[in-house]
Amino acid sequence: MARLTSDHPLVLGRVVGDVVDPFVPSVNMCIMYKDSSNQVYNGHERLPSSVTSKPRVDIHGGDLRSFFVLIMIDPDTPGPSDPYLREHLHWMVTDIPGTTDSSFGNEVVSYEMPRPNIGIHRYVFLLFKQKGRQTVSCPSSRGMFNTRSFARENDLGLPVAANFFNCQRETAARRR
């Protein structure tokens, strides 16, 4: 796969820069909420009511000896105009075999549904390749998570895949 260009949604949405350094995707990751017709596309909007339960995350491009770590974070906590609590960890799964989906991994931080209060938040899925089956340190809390530090501390390098969606608080009128 090629390096992300300046017009790629991950670059335009400032995921590259705010959360991770530039990287070259080498694995395909497909994220689906509830059913296969509810796929997550980079930068598209999702309603909080459509992402209440953990998604299915399929990985394509690994092999029988590959294992991956999946994290989901909100880099816009508490609000996008002043994200001083950046980042909030919503989900972490380790030891995902390279030829399957996240349900076969080890969920070390349970899924927490998005609850944006102020503004439009980005919810980012990042996939890192493990160096075999390795112990990945579990953060002590969900708040003040730092993706770059986490990757460095666990010798994960740059992500091999990423995806994100935008989400904002639903009003009663918007749900109709």
PDB file of C-alpha atoms in Angstrom:
ATOM      1  CA  MET A   1       0.000   0.000   0.000  1.00  0.00           C
ATOM      2  CA  ALA A   2       1.121   3.558  -0.588  1.00  0.00           C
ATOM      3  CA  ARG A   3       1.956   6.339   1.855  1.00  0.00           C
ATOM      4  CA  LEU A   4      -0.998   8.491   2.874  1.00  0.00           C
ATOM      5  CA  THR A   5      -1.276  11.558   0.646  1.00  0.00           C
ATOM      6  CA  SER A   6      -2.263  15.057   1.763  1.00  0.00           C
ATOM      7  CA  ASP A   7      -5.840  14.516   0.537  1.00  0.00           C
ATOM      8  CA  HIS A   8      -6.370  11.239   2.454  1.00  0.00           C
ATOM      9  CA  PRO A   9      -9.164  11.459   5.090  1.00  0.00           C
ATOM     10  CA  LEU A  10      -6.768  10.481   7.911  1.00  0.00           C
ATOM     11  CA  VAL A  11      -4.556  13.450   6.994  1.00  0.00           C
ATOM     12  CA  LEU A  12      -7.421  15.876   6.314  1.00  0.00           C
ATOM     13  CA  GLY A  13      -9.100  14.815   9.582  1.00  0.00           C
ATOM     14  CA  ARG A  14      -5.800  15.457  11.434  1.00  0.00           C
ATOM     15  CA  VAL A  15      -5.622  11.898  12.792  1.00  0.00           C
ATOM     16  CA  VAL A  16      -2.149  11.860  11.263  1.00  0.00           C
ATOM     17  CA  GLY A  17      -0.536  14.645  13.235  1.00  0.00           C
ATOM     18  CA  ASP A  18      -2.799  14.831  16.303  1.00  0.00           C
ATOM     19  CA  VAL A  19      -2.706  11.115  17.147  1.00  0.00           C
ATOM     20  CA  VAL A  20      -0.047   9.330  15.078  1.00  0.00           C
ATOM     21  CA  ASP A  21       2.913  10.182  12.886  1.00  0.00           C
ATOM     22  CA  PRO A  22       2.746   9.586   9.108  1.00  0.00           C
ATOM     23  CA  PHE A  23       2.675   5.864   8.298  1.00  0.00           C
ATOM     24  CA  VAL A  24       2.229   3.505   5.373  1.00  0.00           C
ATOM     25  CA  PRO A  25      -0.864   1.263   5.755  1.00  0.00           C
ATOM     26  CA  SER A  26       0.055  -2.380   5.158  1.00  0.00           C
ATOM     27  CA  VAL A  27      -3.093  -4.200   6.322  1.00  0.00           C
ATOM     28  CA  ASN A  28      -6.769  -3.705   5.469  1.00  0.00           C
ATOM     29  CA  MET A  29      -9.113  -3.205   8.399  1.00  0.00           C
ATOM     30  CA  CYS A  30     -12.904  -3.262   8.005  1.00  0.00           C
ATOM     31  CA  ILE A  31     -15.035  -1.979  10.906  1.00  0.00           C
ATOM     32  CA  MET A  32     -18.740  -2.811  11.019  1.00  0.00           C
ATOM     33  CA  TYR A  33     -21.329  -1.916  13.635  1.00  0.00           C
ATOM     34  CA  LYS A  34     -24.268  -4.338  14.103  1.00  0.00           C
ATOM     35  CA  ASP A  35     -24.196  -5.761  10.557  1.00  0.00           C
ATOM     36  CA  SER A  36     -22.165  -5.609   7.375  1.00  0.00           C
ATOM     37  CA  SER A  37     -24.335  -2.808   5.965  1.00  0.00           C
ATOM     38  CA  ASN A  38     -23.180  -0.514   8.771  1.00  0.00           C
ATOM     39  CA  GLN A  39     -19.496  -0.147   7.812  1.00  0.00           C
ATOM     40  CA  VAL A  40     -17.307   2.674   9.129  1.00  0.00           C
ATOM     41  CA  TYR A  41     -15.731   4.863   6.455  1.00  0.00           C
ATOM     42  CA  ASN A  42     -12.922   7.330   7.181  1.00  0.00           C
ATOM     43  CA  GLY A  43     -14.310  10.699   8.214  1.00  0.00           C
ATOM     44  CA  HIS A  44     -18.004   9.850   7.845  1.00  0.00           C
ATOM     45  CA  GLU A  45     -20.456  10.809  10.569  1.00  0.00           C
ATOM     46  CA  ARG A  46     -22.056   8.251  12.894  1.00  0.00           C
ATOM     47  CA  LEU A  47     -24.835   8.845  15.390  1.00  0.00           C
ATOM     48  CA  PRO A  48     -24.064   7.839  18.998  1.00  0.00           C
ATOM     49  CA  SER A  49     -27.158   5.599  18.921  1.00  0.00           C
ATOM     50  CA  SER A  50     -25.620   3.593  16.042  1.00  0.00           C
ATOM     51  CA  VAL A  51     -22.364   2.796  17.891  1.00  0.00           C
ATOM     52  CA  THR A  52     -23.629   1.613  21.281  1.00  0.00           C
ATOM     53  CA  SER A  53     -22.110  -1.886  21.125  1.00  0.00           C
ATOM     54  CA  LYS A  54     -18.624  -2.922  20.047  1.00  0.00           C
ATOM     55  CA  PRO A  55     -18.114  -3.356  16.326  1.00  0.00           C
ATOM     56  CA  ARG A  56     -16.757  -6.301  14.401  1.00  0.00           C
ATOM     57  CA  VAL A  57     -13.271  -5.516  13.126  1.00  0.00           C
ATOM     58  CA  ASP A  58     -12.000  -7.723  10.289  1.00  0.00           C
ATOM     59  CA  ILE A  59      -8.319  -7.770   9.423  1.00  0.00           C
ATOM     60  CA  HIS A  60      -7.079  -8.661   5.955  1.00  0.00           C
ATOM     61  CA  GLY A  61      -3.414  -8.898   5.059  1.00  0.00           C
ATOM     62  CA  GLY A  62      -1.999 -10.696   8.056  1.00  0.00           C
ATOM     63  CA  ASP A  63      -0.876 -14.318   8.221  1.00  0.00           C
ATOM     64  CA  LEU A  64      -1.035 -17.205  10.696  1.00  0.00           C
ATOM     65  CA  ARG A  65       2.007 -15.908  12.600  1.00  0.00           C
ATOM     66  CA  SER A  66       0.788 -12.279  12.883  1.00  0.00           C
ATOM     67  CA  PHE A  67      -0.863 -10.775  15.938  1.00  0.00           C
ATOM     68  CA  PHE A  68      -2.328  -7.306  16.244  1.00  0.00           C
ATOM     69  CA  VAL A  69      -3.364  -4.746  18.860  1.00  0.00           C
ATOM     70  CA  LEU A  70      -6.494  -2.692  18.194  1.00  0.00           C
ATOM     71  CA  ILE A  71      -7.230   0.514  20.072  1.00  0.00           C
ATOM     72  CA  MET A  72     -10.123   2.949  19.777  1.00  0.00           C
ATOM     73  CA  ILE A  73      -9.591   6.456  21.121  1.00  0.00           C
ATOM     74  CA  ASP A  74     -11.244   9.871  21.216  1.00  0.00           C
ATOM     75  CA  PRO A  75      -8.563  12.552  20.724  1.00  0.00           C
ATOM     76  CA  ASP A  76     -11.084  15.374  21.245  1.00  0.00           C
ATOM     77  CA  THR A  77     -11.839  15.019  24.971  1.00  0.00           C
ATOM     78  CA  PRO A  78     -13.583  16.942  26.458  1.00  0.00           C
ATOM     79  CA  GLY A  79     -14.227  19.019  23.331  1.00  0.00           C
ATOM     80  CA  PRO A  80     -12.534  19.556  19.974  1.00  0.00           C
ATOM     81  CA  SER A  81     -11.843  23.255  20.545  1.00  0.00           C
ATOM     82  CA  ASP A  82      -9.855  22.520  23.727  1.00  0.00           C
ATOM     83  CA  PRO A  83      -8.955  18.802  23.917  1.00  0.00           C
ATOM     84  CA  TYR A  84      -6.860  19.180  27.072  1.00  0.00           C
ATOM     85  CA  LEU A  85      -7.746  15.630  28.187  1.00  0.00           C
ATOM     86  CA  ARG A  86      -6.589  14.150  24.870  1.00  0.00           C
ATOM     87  CA  GLU A  87      -6.806  11.129  24.452  1.00  0.00           C
ATOM     88  CA  HIS A  88      -9.591   8.964  25.928  1.00  0.00           C
ATOM     89  CA  LEU A  89      -9.295   5.194  25.434  1.00  0.00           C
ATOM     90  CA  HIS A  90     -12.580   3.551  24.427  1.00  0.00           C
ATOM     91  CA  TRP A  91     -11.440   0.018  23.611  1.00  0.00           C
ATOM     92  CA  MET A  92      -8.354  -2.206  23.454  1.00  0.00           C
ATOM     93  CA  VAL A  93      -7.981  -5.726  22.073  1.00  0.00           C
ATOM     94  CA  THR A  94      -4.607  -7.523  21.948  1.00  0.00           C
ATOM     95  CA  ASP A  95      -3.376 -10.771  20.396  1.00  0.00           C
ATOM     96  CA  ILE A  96      -5.765 -10.605  17.436  1.00  0.00           C
ATOM     97  CA  PRO A  97      -4.696 -13.343  14.994  1.00  0.00           C
ATOM     98  CA  GLY A  98      -3.727 -11.947  11.591  1.00  0.00           C
ATOM     99  CA  THR A  99      -6.321 -13.899   9.642  1.00  0.00           C
ATOM    100  CA  THR A 100      -9.472 -13.213  11.631  1.00  0.00           C
ATOM    101  CA  ASP A 101     -11.425 -10.524  13.474  1.00  0.00           C
ATOM    102  CA  SER A 102     -11.250  -8.756  16.846  1.00  0.00           C
ATOM    103  CA  SER A 103     -13.575 -11.259  18.546  1.00  0.00           C
ATOM    104  CA  PHE A 104     -10.677 -13.748  18.557  1.00  0.00           C
ATOM    105  CA  GLY A 105      -8.364 -11.375  20.439  1.00  0.00           C
ATOM    106  CA  ASN A 106      -7.939 -10.604  24.126  1.00  0.00           C
ATOM    107  CA  GLU A 107     -10.167  -7.674  25.137  1.00  0.00           C
ATOM    108  CA  VAL A 108      -8.075  -5.933  27.812  1.00  0.00           C
ATOM    109  CA  VAL A 109     -10.144  -2.720  27.949  1.00  0.00           C
ATOM    110  CA  SER A 110     -13.869  -3.251  27.385  1.00  0.00           C
ATOM    111  CA  TYR A 111     -15.745  -1.256  24.754  1.00  0.00           C
ATOM    112  CA  GLU A 112     -17.086   2.089  25.947  1.00  0.00           C
ATOM    113  CA  MET A 113     -19.615   3.685  23.620  1.00  0.00           C
ATOM    114  CA  PRO A 114     -18.997   7.234  22.367  1.00  0.00           C
ATOM    115  CA  ARG A 115     -20.731   9.985  24.357  1.00  0.00           C
ATOM    116  CA  PRO A 116     -19.630  13.286  22.854  1.00  0.00           C
ATOM    117  CA  ASN A 117     -20.894  16.252  24.879  1.00  0.00           C
ATOM    118  CA  ILE A 118     -19.504  19.267  23.054  1.00  0.00           C
ATOM    119  CA  GLY A 119     -18.798  19.576  19.332  1.00  0.00           C
ATOM    120  CA  ILE A 120     -17.855  16.958  16.756  1.00  0.00           C
ATOM    121  CA  HIS A 121     -15.500  14.274  18.084  1.00  0.00           C
ATOM    122  CA  ARG A 122     -13.277  11.927  16.097  1.00  0.00           C
ATOM    123  CA  TYR A 123     -13.311   8.277  17.154  1.00  0.00           C
ATOM    124  CA  VAL A 124     -10.149   6.631  15.873  1.00  0.00           C
ATOM    125  CA  PHE A 125      -9.404   2.939  15.395  1.00  0.00           C
ATOM    126  CA  LEU A 126      -5.697   2.106  15.179  1.00  0.00           C
ATOM    127  CA  LEU A 127      -4.228  -1.288  14.412  1.00  0.00           C
ATOM    128  CA  PHE A 128      -0.646  -2.116  15.389  1.00  0.00           C
ATOM    129  CA  LYS A 129       1.289  -5.263  14.542  1.00  0.00           C
ATOM    130  CA  GLN A 130       2.700  -7.076  17.562  1.00  0.00           C
ATOM    131  CA  LYS A 131       6.098  -8.711  17.480  1.00  0.00           C
ATOM    132  CA  GLY A 132       4.543 -12.173  17.939  1.00  0.00           C
ATOM    133  CA  ARG A 133       2.526 -12.995  21.029  1.00  0.00           C
ATOM    134  CA  GLN A 134       3.762 -10.443  23.512  1.00  0.00           C
ATOM    135  CA  THR A 135       2.525  -8.938  26.735  1.00  0.00           C
ATOM    136  CA  VAL A 136       1.020  -5.545  25.987  1.00  0.00           C
ATOM    137  CA  SER A 137       0.810  -3.217  28.970  1.00  0.00           C
ATOM    138  CA  CYS A 138      -2.714  -2.274  29.911  1.00  0.00           C
ATOM    139  CA  PRO A 139      -3.162   1.401  30.802  1.00  0.00           C
ATOM    140  CA  SER A 140      -4.105   2.228  34.380  1.00  0.00           C
ATOM    141  CA  SER A 141      -7.020   4.397  33.227  1.00  0.00           C
ATOM    142  CA  ARG A 142      -8.925   5.354  30.085  1.00  0.00           C
ATOM    143  CA  GLY A 143      -8.271   9.071  30.478  1.00  0.00           C
ATOM    144  CA  MET A 144      -5.128  10.882  29.372  1.00  0.00           C
ATOM    145  CA  PHE A 145      -4.151   7.960  27.129  1.00  0.00           C
ATOM    146  CA  ASN A 146      -1.352   8.697  24.656  1.00  0.00           C
ATOM    147  CA  THR A 147      -1.193   6.551  21.518  1.00  0.00           C
ATOM    148  CA  ARG A 148       2.393   7.469  20.657  1.00  0.00           C
ATOM    149  CA  SER A 149       3.640   6.649  24.179  1.00  0.00           C
ATOM    150  CA  PHE A 150       1.632   3.428  24.259  1.00  0.00           C
ATOM    151  CA  ALA A 151       3.126   2.275  20.937  1.00  0.00           C
ATOM    152  CA  ARG A 152       6.642   3.203  22.056  1.00  0.00           C
ATOM    153  CA  GLU A 153       6.340   1.515  25.481  1.00  0.00           C
ATOM    154  CA  ASN A 154       5.101  -1.703  23.858  1.00  0.00           C
ATOM    155  CA  ASP A 155       7.551  -1.651  20.920  1.00  0.00           C
ATOM    156  CA  LEU A 156       4.710  -1.569  18.373  1.00  0.00           C
ATOM    157  CA  GLY A 157       6.060   1.017  15.955  1.00  0.00           C
ATOM    158  CA  LEU A 158       3.688   2.884  13.666  1.00  0.00           C
ATOM    159  CA  PRO A 159       0.144   1.675  12.952  1.00  0.00           C
ATOM    160  CA  VAL A 160      -0.456  -0.721  10.058  1.00  0.00           C
ATOM    161  CA  ALA A 161      -4.065   0.461   9.581  1.00  0.00           C
ATOM    162  CA  ALA A 162      -6.359   3.214  10.832  1.00  0.00           C
ATOM    163  CA  ASN A 163      -9.931   4.391  10.422  1.00  0.00           C
ATOM    164  CA  PHE A 164     -12.085   7.015  12.110  1.00  0.00           C
ATOM    165  CA  PHE A 165     -15.580   8.395  12.230  1.00  0.00           C
ATOM    166  CA  ASN A 166     -17.003  11.706  13.419  1.00  0.00           C
ATOM    167  CA  CYS A 167     -19.718  11.797  16.049  1.00  0.00           C
ATOM    168  CA  GLN A 168     -21.651  14.493  17.870  1.00  0.00           C
ATOM    169  CA  ARG A 169     -24.343  14.566  20.510  1.00  0.00           C
ATOM    170  CA  GLU A 170     -27.800  13.632  19.273  1.00  0.00           C
ATOM    171  CA  THR A 171     -30.680  15.949  19.993  1.00  0.00           C
ATOM    172  CA  ALA A 172     -34.224  14.672  20.254  1.00  0.00           C
ATOM    173  CA  ALA A 173     -35.089  16.333  16.917  1.00  0.00           C
ATOM    174  CA  ARG A 174     -32.107  14.732  15.207  1.00  0.00           C
ATOM    175  CA  ARG A 175     -33.088  11.182  16.226  1.00  0.00           C
ATOM    176  CA  ARG A 176     -36.406  11.321  14.346  1.00  0.00           C
TER     177      ARG A 176
END
